[in-house]
Short mmCIF file of C-alpha atoms in Angstrom, two decimals:
data_model
loop_
_atom_site.label_atom_id
_atom_site.label_comp_id
_atom_site.label_asym_id
_atom_site.label_seq_id
_atom_site.Cartn_x
_atom_site.Cartn_y
_atom_site.Cartn_z
CA MET A 1 -28.92 62.21 -9.65
CA THR A 2 -26.36 63.43 -7.12
CA SER A 3 -27.64 63.50 -3.54
CA PRO A 4 -27.23 66.56 -1.30
CA ALA A 5 -23.65 67.44 -0.46
CA LEU A 6 -21.95 65.88 2.54
CA ARG A 7 -20.31 68.52 4.75
CA PRO A 8 -18.39 66.83 7.58
CA ALA A 9 -16.95 69.08 10.28
CA ASP A 10 -13.79 67.10 11.04
CA ALA A 11 -11.68 64.14 9.98
CA ALA A 12 -13.63 61.62 12.06
CA ALA A 13 -16.98 62.67 10.59
CA CYS A 14 -15.44 62.59 7.14
CA ALA A 15 -14.22 59.03 7.66
CA VAL A 16 -17.67 57.95 8.85
CA ALA A 17 -19.30 59.51 5.77
CA LEU A 18 -16.88 57.72 3.46
CA ALA A 19 -17.36 54.37 5.20
CA GLU A 20 -21.13 54.69 4.93
CA ALA A 21 -20.86 55.51 1.23
CA ALA A 22 -18.60 52.51 0.64
CA ARG A 23 -20.95 50.23 2.59
CA ASP A 24 -23.94 51.41 0.54
CA GLY A 25 -22.11 51.24 -2.79
CA ARG A 26 -22.34 54.99 -3.37
CA THR A 27 -19.66 56.92 -5.26
CA VAL A 28 -18.29 60.19 -3.88
CA ARG A 29 -16.64 63.23 -5.43
CA VAL A 30 -14.46 65.32 -3.12
CA ARG A 31 -14.74 69.08 -3.45
CA GLY A 32 -13.02 71.98 -1.73
CA ALA A 33 -13.72 75.38 -3.25
CA GLY A 34 -14.24 73.80 -6.69
CA THR A 35 -11.56 75.90 -8.38
CA LYS A 36 -10.05 72.87 -10.15
CA SER A 37 -13.22 70.96 -10.99
CA TYR A 38 -12.15 70.85 -14.65
CA LEU A 39 -9.24 68.47 -13.97
CA GLY A 40 -9.41 64.88 -15.17
CA GLU A 41 -12.38 62.91 -16.43
CA LEU A 42 -15.61 63.93 -14.77
CA VAL A 43 -18.34 61.32 -14.41
CA GLY A 44 -21.40 61.78 -12.24
CA THR A 45 -21.21 60.48 -8.67
CA ASP A 46 -23.89 59.66 -6.13
CA SER A 47 -22.60 62.18 -3.59
CA VAL A 48 -20.33 65.20 -3.28
CA LEU A 49 -18.28 65.60 -0.11
CA GLU A 50 -17.34 69.21 0.59
CA THR A 51 -14.41 70.05 2.85
CA THR A 52 -15.02 73.76 3.40
CA ALA A 53 -16.42 73.14 6.90
CA ILE A 54 -13.11 71.54 7.91
CA ALA A 55 -11.36 74.89 8.15
CA GLY A 56 -9.08 76.95 10.36
CA ILE A 57 -5.50 77.12 11.53
CA VAL A 58 -4.72 74.39 14.07
CA ASP A 59 -1.20 75.41 15.09
CA HIS A 60 1.40 77.95 14.00
CA VAL A 61 4.87 77.92 15.53
CA PRO A 62 6.72 80.89 14.01
CA ALA A 63 10.02 79.91 15.62
CA ASP A 64 9.85 76.46 14.02
CA LEU A 65 8.67 77.84 10.66
CA THR A 66 5.71 75.45 10.55
CA VAL A 67 1.95 75.81 10.33
CA THR A 68 -0.80 73.22 10.63
CA VAL A 69 -4.07 74.08 8.93
CA ARG A 70 -7.29 72.23 8.15
CA ALA A 71 -7.76 71.31 4.52
CA GLY A 72 -10.87 73.39 3.84
CA THR A 73 -9.06 76.62 4.72
CA SER A 74 -8.50 78.91 1.77
CA PHE A 75 -4.94 79.55 0.66
CA ALA A 76 -5.61 83.29 0.74
CA ASP A 77 -6.82 83.17 4.36
CA LEU A 78 -3.74 81.22 5.43
CA GLN A 79 -1.39 83.67 3.71
CA ALA A 80 -3.15 86.61 5.34
CA ALA A 81 -2.76 85.05 8.80
CA LEU A 82 0.90 84.21 8.20
CA ARG A 83 1.59 87.69 6.87
CA GLU A 84 0.55 89.15 10.21
CA ARG A 85 3.45 87.21 11.76
CA GLY A 86 5.91 88.17 9.02
CA GLN A 87 5.84 84.78 7.29
CA PHE A 88 4.38 83.12 4.20
CA LEU A 89 3.85 79.73 2.59
CA PRO A 90 6.09 79.92 -0.50
CA LEU A 91 3.59 78.46 -2.94
CA ASP A 92 1.93 80.45 -5.72
CA PRO A 93 -0.68 78.07 -7.14
CA PRO A 94 -3.26 78.92 -9.78
CA HIS A 95 -6.57 80.06 -8.29
CA ALA A 96 -4.69 81.42 -5.27
CA ASP A 97 -7.60 83.66 -4.26
CA GLY A 98 -10.07 80.79 -3.90
CA ALA A 99 -8.25 77.46 -3.68
CA THR A 100 -8.23 75.46 -0.45
CA LEU A 101 -5.15 73.82 1.04
CA GLY A 102 -6.65 70.38 0.55
CA GLY A 103 -7.36 71.08 -3.09
CA ILE A 104 -3.82 72.33 -3.62
CA VAL A 105 -2.47 69.04 -2.24
CA ALA A 106 -4.93 66.84 -4.14
CA ALA A 107 -4.12 68.57 -7.44
CA ASN A 108 -0.40 69.06 -6.75
CA SER A 109 -1.04 72.67 -7.64
CA ASN A 110 2.19 74.63 -8.03
CA GLY A 111 3.23 77.93 -9.54
CA PHE A 112 6.36 79.58 -10.85
CA SER A 113 8.01 79.92 -7.42
CA ARG A 114 8.73 76.19 -7.36
CA LEU A 115 12.02 77.08 -9.07
CA ARG A 116 13.28 78.75 -5.88
CA TYR A 117 11.28 77.28 -3.03
CA GLY A 118 10.18 73.86 -4.22
CA GLY A 119 6.63 72.68 -4.73
CA VAL A 120 3.90 71.03 -2.71
CA ARG A 121 5.91 67.82 -2.31
CA HIS A 122 8.83 69.79 -0.81
CA LEU A 123 6.86 72.05 1.52
CA LEU A 124 4.21 69.65 2.83
CA ILE A 125 5.52 67.84 5.92
CA GLY A 126 2.38 66.30 7.40
CA THR A 127 -1.16 65.27 6.50
CA VAL A 128 -4.27 63.83 8.06
CA ALA A 129 -6.67 62.06 5.71
CA ALA A 130 -9.97 60.21 6.02
CA LEU A 131 -10.14 56.85 4.24
CA VAL A 132 -13.04 54.86 2.83
CA ASP A 133 -12.61 52.09 5.41
CA GLY A 134 -13.60 54.59 8.10
CA THR A 135 -10.13 55.17 9.49
CA VAL A 136 -8.15 58.39 9.80
CA MET A 137 -4.58 58.24 8.49
CA ARG A 138 -1.79 60.46 9.79
CA ALA A 139 1.43 60.87 7.80
CA GLY A 140 4.53 62.94 8.51
CA GLY A 141 4.40 65.29 11.45
CA ARG A 142 4.61 68.87 12.65
CA VAL A 143 8.38 69.22 12.52
CA VAL A 144 10.49 69.86 9.46
CA LYS A 145 12.75 66.83 10.01
CA ASN A 146 10.56 63.80 10.57
CA VAL A 147 11.85 60.36 9.61
CA ALA A 148 9.16 58.15 11.12
CA GLY A 149 7.54 55.68 8.72
CA TYR A 150 6.83 55.87 5.01
CA ASP A 151 6.31 59.22 3.34
CA LEU A 152 2.61 58.71 2.68
CA ASN A 153 2.22 62.45 2.06
CA LYS A 154 3.60 61.86 -1.42
CA LEU A 155 0.80 59.42 -2.27
CA LEU A 156 -1.86 62.02 -1.56
CA ILE A 157 -0.18 64.79 -3.55
CA GLY A 158 -1.78 64.88 -6.99
CA SER A 159 -4.18 62.02 -6.24
CA LEU A 160 -7.24 64.16 -7.14
CA GLY A 161 -9.17 62.82 -4.18
CA THR A 162 -9.01 59.20 -5.37
CA LEU A 163 -7.17 57.70 -2.37
CA GLY A 164 -8.64 59.57 0.58
CA VAL A 165 -9.86 62.96 1.72
CA VAL A 166 -7.15 65.25 3.05
CA THR A 167 -8.48 66.96 6.18
CA GLU A 168 -5.37 68.57 7.68
CA THR A 169 -1.99 69.70 6.36
CA THR A 170 1.28 70.82 7.94
CA TRP A 171 3.67 73.02 5.98
CA LYS A 172 7.10 74.58 6.10
CA VAL A 173 6.84 78.38 6.00
CA LEU A 174 9.42 81.13 5.56
CA PRO A 175 9.96 84.76 6.57
CA LEU A 176 8.48 87.25 4.13
CA PRO A 177 11.06 88.43 1.57
CA LYS A 178 12.33 91.95 2.17
CA ALA A 179 12.35 92.84 -1.51
CA ARG A 180 10.89 91.59 -4.77
CA ALA A 181 11.23 92.68 -8.38
CA LEU A 182 10.70 91.46 -11.92
CA THR A 183 12.26 92.08 -15.33
CA VAL A 184 10.46 91.52 -18.63
CA ALA A 185 12.64 91.04 -21.71
CA ARG A 186 10.58 91.65 -24.84
CA CYS A 187 11.73 89.42 -27.70
CA ALA A 188 11.04 89.06 -31.40
CA THR A 189 10.82 85.27 -31.40
CA ALA A 190 10.20 82.36 -29.08
CA ALA A 191 13.75 81.16 -29.71
CA ASP A 192 15.13 84.49 -28.47
CA ALA A 193 13.04 84.31 -25.30
CA PHE A 194 14.09 80.73 -24.54
CA ALA A 195 17.73 81.62 -25.18
CA ILE A 196 17.54 84.33 -22.52
CA ALA A 197 15.86 81.91 -20.11
CA ASP A 198 18.56 79.33 -20.79
CA ALA A 199 21.29 81.90 -20.14
CA LEU A 200 19.72 82.90 -16.82
CA VAL A 201 19.16 79.38 -15.56
CA ARG A 202 22.90 78.73 -15.99
CA THR A 203 23.86 81.59 -13.67
CA PRO A 204 24.22 81.27 -9.86
CA LEU A 205 21.12 83.46 -9.44
CA ARG A 206 18.14 81.99 -7.62
CA PRO A 207 15.13 83.58 -9.33
CA SER A 208 11.67 83.08 -7.88
CA ALA A 209 10.24 82.74 -11.39
CA LEU A 210 11.59 82.22 -14.90
CA VAL A 211 8.83 82.28 -17.49
CA VAL A 212 8.53 82.47 -21.27
CA ASP A 213 5.22 83.83 -22.53
CA GLY A 214 3.96 84.54 -26.00
CA THR A 215 1.97 84.06 -29.17
CA ARG A 216 3.02 84.37 -32.80
CA ARG A 217 3.04 88.16 -32.45
CA ALA A 218 5.08 88.82 -29.31
CA TRP A 219 7.33 87.01 -26.85
CA ALA A 220 8.76 87.75 -23.44
CA ALA A 221 11.26 86.19 -21.08
CA ILE A 222 10.27 87.07 -17.53
CA VAL A 223 12.51 86.73 -14.48
CA ALA A 224 11.44 87.51 -10.91
CA ALA A 225 13.48 87.58 -7.72
CA GLN A 226 12.67 87.73 -4.00
CA GLY A 227 14.81 88.04 -0.90
CA GLU A 228 17.39 90.48 0.41
CA PRO A 229 17.42 93.80 -1.49
CA ALA A 230 21.04 93.43 -2.62
CA ALA A 231 20.46 89.93 -4.00
CA VAL A 232 17.29 91.02 -5.78
CA GLY A 233 19.13 93.96 -7.30
CA ARG A 234 21.91 91.70 -8.59
CA ALA A 235 19.37 89.34 -10.12
CA MET A 236 17.62 92.16 -11.93
CA ASP A 237 20.92 93.56 -13.20
CA GLU A 238 21.88 90.15 -14.57
CA ALA A 239 18.45 89.77 -16.18
CA GLY A 240 18.88 93.14 -17.88
CA ARG A 241 22.32 92.15 -19.18
CA ALA A 242 21.02 88.82 -20.49
CA ALA A 243 18.22 90.63 -22.28
CA ALA A 244 20.66 93.09 -23.85
CA ARG A 245 22.92 90.27 -25.03
CA GLY A 246 19.89 88.68 -26.65
CA GLY A 247 18.92 91.90 -28.41
CA ALA A 248 15.80 92.37 -26.29
CA ARG A 249 14.40 95.47 -24.65
CA SER A 250 13.83 95.01 -20.93
CA ASP A 251 11.62 96.68 -18.34
CA ARG A 252 11.80 96.32 -14.57
CA THR A 253 9.01 96.57 -12.00
CA ASP A 254 8.63 95.94 -8.29
CA ASP A 255 5.04 94.74 -8.82
CA ASP A 256 5.79 91.19 -9.88
CA GLU A 257 2.27 89.96 -9.19
CA GLN A 258 0.75 92.26 -11.80
CA VAL A 259 2.78 90.46 -14.46
CA LEU A 260 2.84 86.91 -13.10
CA ALA A 261 -0.72 86.46 -11.82
CA PRO A 262 -2.44 86.35 -15.25
CA LEU A 263 0.14 83.84 -16.51
CA ARG A 264 -0.08 81.64 -13.43
CA ASP A 265 -3.88 81.66 -13.63
CA LEU A 266 -4.05 80.52 -17.26
CA PRO A 267 -5.68 77.21 -16.19
CA GLY A 268 -8.54 79.22 -14.75
CA THR A 269 -9.04 81.53 -17.72
CA ALA A 270 -8.47 79.11 -20.63
CA THR A 271 -12.14 78.14 -20.82
CA ASP A 272 -12.32 77.85 -24.62
CA GLY A 273 -10.50 75.36 -26.83
CA ALA A 274 -8.06 73.17 -24.92
CA LEU A 275 -5.15 73.67 -22.54
CA VAL A 276 -2.31 71.16 -22.97
CA ARG A 277 0.15 70.82 -20.09
CA ALA A 278 3.51 69.16 -20.71
CA SER A 279 6.49 68.52 -18.45
CA LEU A 280 9.68 69.07 -20.46
CA PRO A 281 13.36 69.91 -19.89
CA LEU A 282 14.30 73.46 -20.83
CA ALA A 283 16.25 72.20 -23.86
CA ALA A 284 13.05 70.73 -25.34
CA GLN A 285 10.66 73.57 -24.56
CA ALA A 286 11.47 75.84 -27.52
CA SER A 287 10.90 73.10 -30.10
CA PHE A 288 7.68 72.02 -28.36
CA VAL A 289 6.37 75.58 -28.50
CA ALA A 290 7.41 75.91 -32.15
CA ALA A 291 5.51 72.72 -32.93
CA ALA A 292 2.43 74.07 -31.16
CA LEU A 293 2.47 77.26 -33.20
CA GLY A 294 2.92 75.27 -36.38
CA LEU A 295 -0.12 73.19 -35.55
CA GLU A 296 -2.38 75.95 -34.25
CA PRO A 297 -1.50 79.56 -35.15
CA PHE A 298 -3.73 81.09 -32.47
CA ALA A 299 -1.99 79.24 -29.62
CA ARG A 300 -0.86 81.00 -26.46
CA CYS A 301 2.22 79.55 -24.77
CA VAL A 302 3.27 79.96 -21.13
CA ALA A 303 6.39 78.03 -20.18
CA ASP A 304 7.66 77.75 -16.62
CA ALA A 305 11.21 77.48 -17.89
CA GLY A 306 12.62 76.82 -14.44
CA SER A 307 10.47 73.83 -13.48
CA GLY A 308 9.71 72.52 -16.98
CA ILE A 309 5.93 72.96 -17.09
CA VAL A 310 4.74 74.22 -20.49
CA ARG A 311 1.12 75.15 -21.08
CA ILE A 312 -0.27 75.59 -24.59
CA HIS A 313 -3.70 77.18 -24.94
CA LEU A 314 -5.14 75.98 -28.26
CA ARG A 315 -7.87 78.34 -29.45
CA GLY A 316 -8.69 77.58 -33.11
CA ASP A 317 -11.62 75.64 -34.56
CA ASP A 318 -12.49 72.34 -32.91
CA GLY A 319 -10.83 70.18 -35.56
CA ALA A 320 -7.55 72.08 -35.36
CA VAL A 321 -7.59 71.99 -31.57
CA LEU A 322 -8.18 68.24 -31.48
CA ARG A 323 -5.41 67.50 -33.96
CA ALA A 324 -2.96 69.84 -32.25
CA ALA A 325 -3.66 68.46 -28.77
CA ASP A 326 -3.23 64.84 -29.86
CA THR A 327 -0.02 65.63 -31.76
CA LEU A 328 1.51 67.61 -28.90
CA MET A 329 0.78 64.95 -26.30
CA ALA A 330 2.18 62.23 -28.54
CA GLY A 331 5.26 64.35 -29.23
CA ALA A 332 5.96 64.85 -25.53
CA ARG A 333 5.58 61.15 -24.80
CA SER A 334 7.84 60.22 -27.74
CA VAL A 335 10.80 61.90 -26.01
CA GLY A 336 10.07 60.33 -22.64
CA CYS A 337 8.14 63.26 -21.17
CA SER A 338 4.57 63.57 -19.95
CA ALA A 339 1.63 65.59 -21.22
CA ARG A 340 -2.08 65.82 -20.61
CA VAL A 341 -5.08 67.94 -21.46
CA GLU A 342 -5.46 70.05 -18.36
CA ARG A 343 -8.68 71.71 -19.47
CA ARG A 344 -10.97 71.68 -22.48
CA ASP A 345 -14.20 73.24 -23.61
CA ASP A 346 -17.29 71.22 -22.76
CA ALA A 347 -17.93 70.72 -26.48
CA LEU A 348 -14.61 68.85 -26.73
CA ARG A 349 -14.87 66.79 -23.55
CA ASP A 350 -16.26 63.66 -25.24
CA ARG A 351 -13.71 63.81 -28.07
CA LEU A 352 -10.54 64.74 -26.20
CA ALA A 353 -9.39 62.65 -23.24
CA SER A 354 -7.49 64.22 -20.36
CA TRP A 355 -4.79 61.62 -19.96
CA GLY A 356 -4.00 59.72 -23.13
CA PRO A 357 -2.38 56.26 -22.85
CA ALA A 358 -1.53 54.99 -19.38
CA PRO A 359 2.12 55.59 -18.47
CA GLY A 360 4.66 52.91 -17.73
CA GLY A 361 4.36 51.79 -14.14
CA ASP A 362 0.60 52.32 -14.06
CA PHE A 363 0.24 48.87 -12.48
CA LEU A 364 1.85 50.29 -9.33
CA MET A 365 -0.64 53.14 -9.29
CA ARG A 366 -3.45 50.63 -9.75
CA ARG A 367 -2.21 48.51 -6.84
CA ILE A 368 -2.03 51.56 -4.59
CA ARG A 369 -5.54 52.59 -5.50
CA GLU A 370 -6.85 49.09 -4.92
CA ALA A 371 -5.27 49.12 -1.46
CA PHE A 372 -6.85 52.43 -0.48
CA ASP A 373 -10.18 52.21 -2.32
CA PRO A 374 -10.89 48.74 -3.74
CA ALA A 375 -14.53 49.50 -4.56
CA ARG A 376 -13.70 52.79 -6.34
CA THR A 377 -15.91 54.79 -4.00
CA LEU A 378 -13.86 57.96 -4.49
CA GLU A 379 -13.91 59.73 -7.87
CA PRO A 380 -14.20 56.44 -9.78
CA ALA A 381 -13.28 57.84 -13.22
CA ARG A 382 -11.31 61.00 -12.53
CA SER A 383 -7.69 59.86 -12.53
CA ILE A 384 -5.59 58.05 -15.12
CA VAL A 385 -5.99 54.84 -13.09
CA ARG A 386 -9.58 53.63 -12.86
#
């Protein structure tokens, strides 16, 4: 039975709580807002450590385009505070309304805007983390160009709380874009939609999103742009021309969030069946999607064509979902790419593993984890390395 939640108020208290748990042989799950609790393998732990009390903006220097914020702060609250100063953190992760900054780092949670602005690993410039030996680790700094020491930030990104508890983060921020717009090209087939995406990615445009979305019945290539009004206008004109060349009808809107938010939040809404996430080059995405539809006719596909992340929501009967998920993950690995089950229905959890076979180089990941948490105090079964 899990004991009452631990709610430390700062990094030092967090480190003490972790050291006590390690000393007593207790296992700990780290939790922010809980928006990504479906990720990985979930096995009961003795304690849950919540970071929501470690919240608030520590420092914001608009002239330097940096902000330091405690990890339990919600992404939405940070964006609201930055907006008042005419700036924003150019991430658009799933669960943006509820996710915490620490959770975004731990899950390496990115959205479609990575194509233009980069992801967590590009925008995060400093971290503070509590470790199970009772120490507090500081990595990076509060300036954009910092060359001191190893880039330990990268180890924490995507670690799912298995190496330490992130308690503070420093980010690069940008001025708010003056204009934003989006074009949807409605296509007859997935191949048509991917052809339009391929044509656009080869242009000098810098879209803020390039997405292919669809099921067997309908497909769309979606391109969004942010920035100076003239540049946004040129991007939308080029998107319209690419759609016309591909025989697609296109529509333009200035409300890009209305279109993109439901697609970005698919990990939060795909609560039935299974959600397979693969990382693939654009040239391989169309065939991967075609294979998914051949395996499971009710599948929904959302491909971040710019960054290579393809999500397939498998929604048929359990047997079909299991076979399709296994086949898709094996297919991605066979061409040197990665894939995992990002989410699955509780009824499938015991029959469908999140990770599949360990990747090459897993011994390095194991050595790192042994260095940070030799007793497996933190999330002992959640990551691919146990």
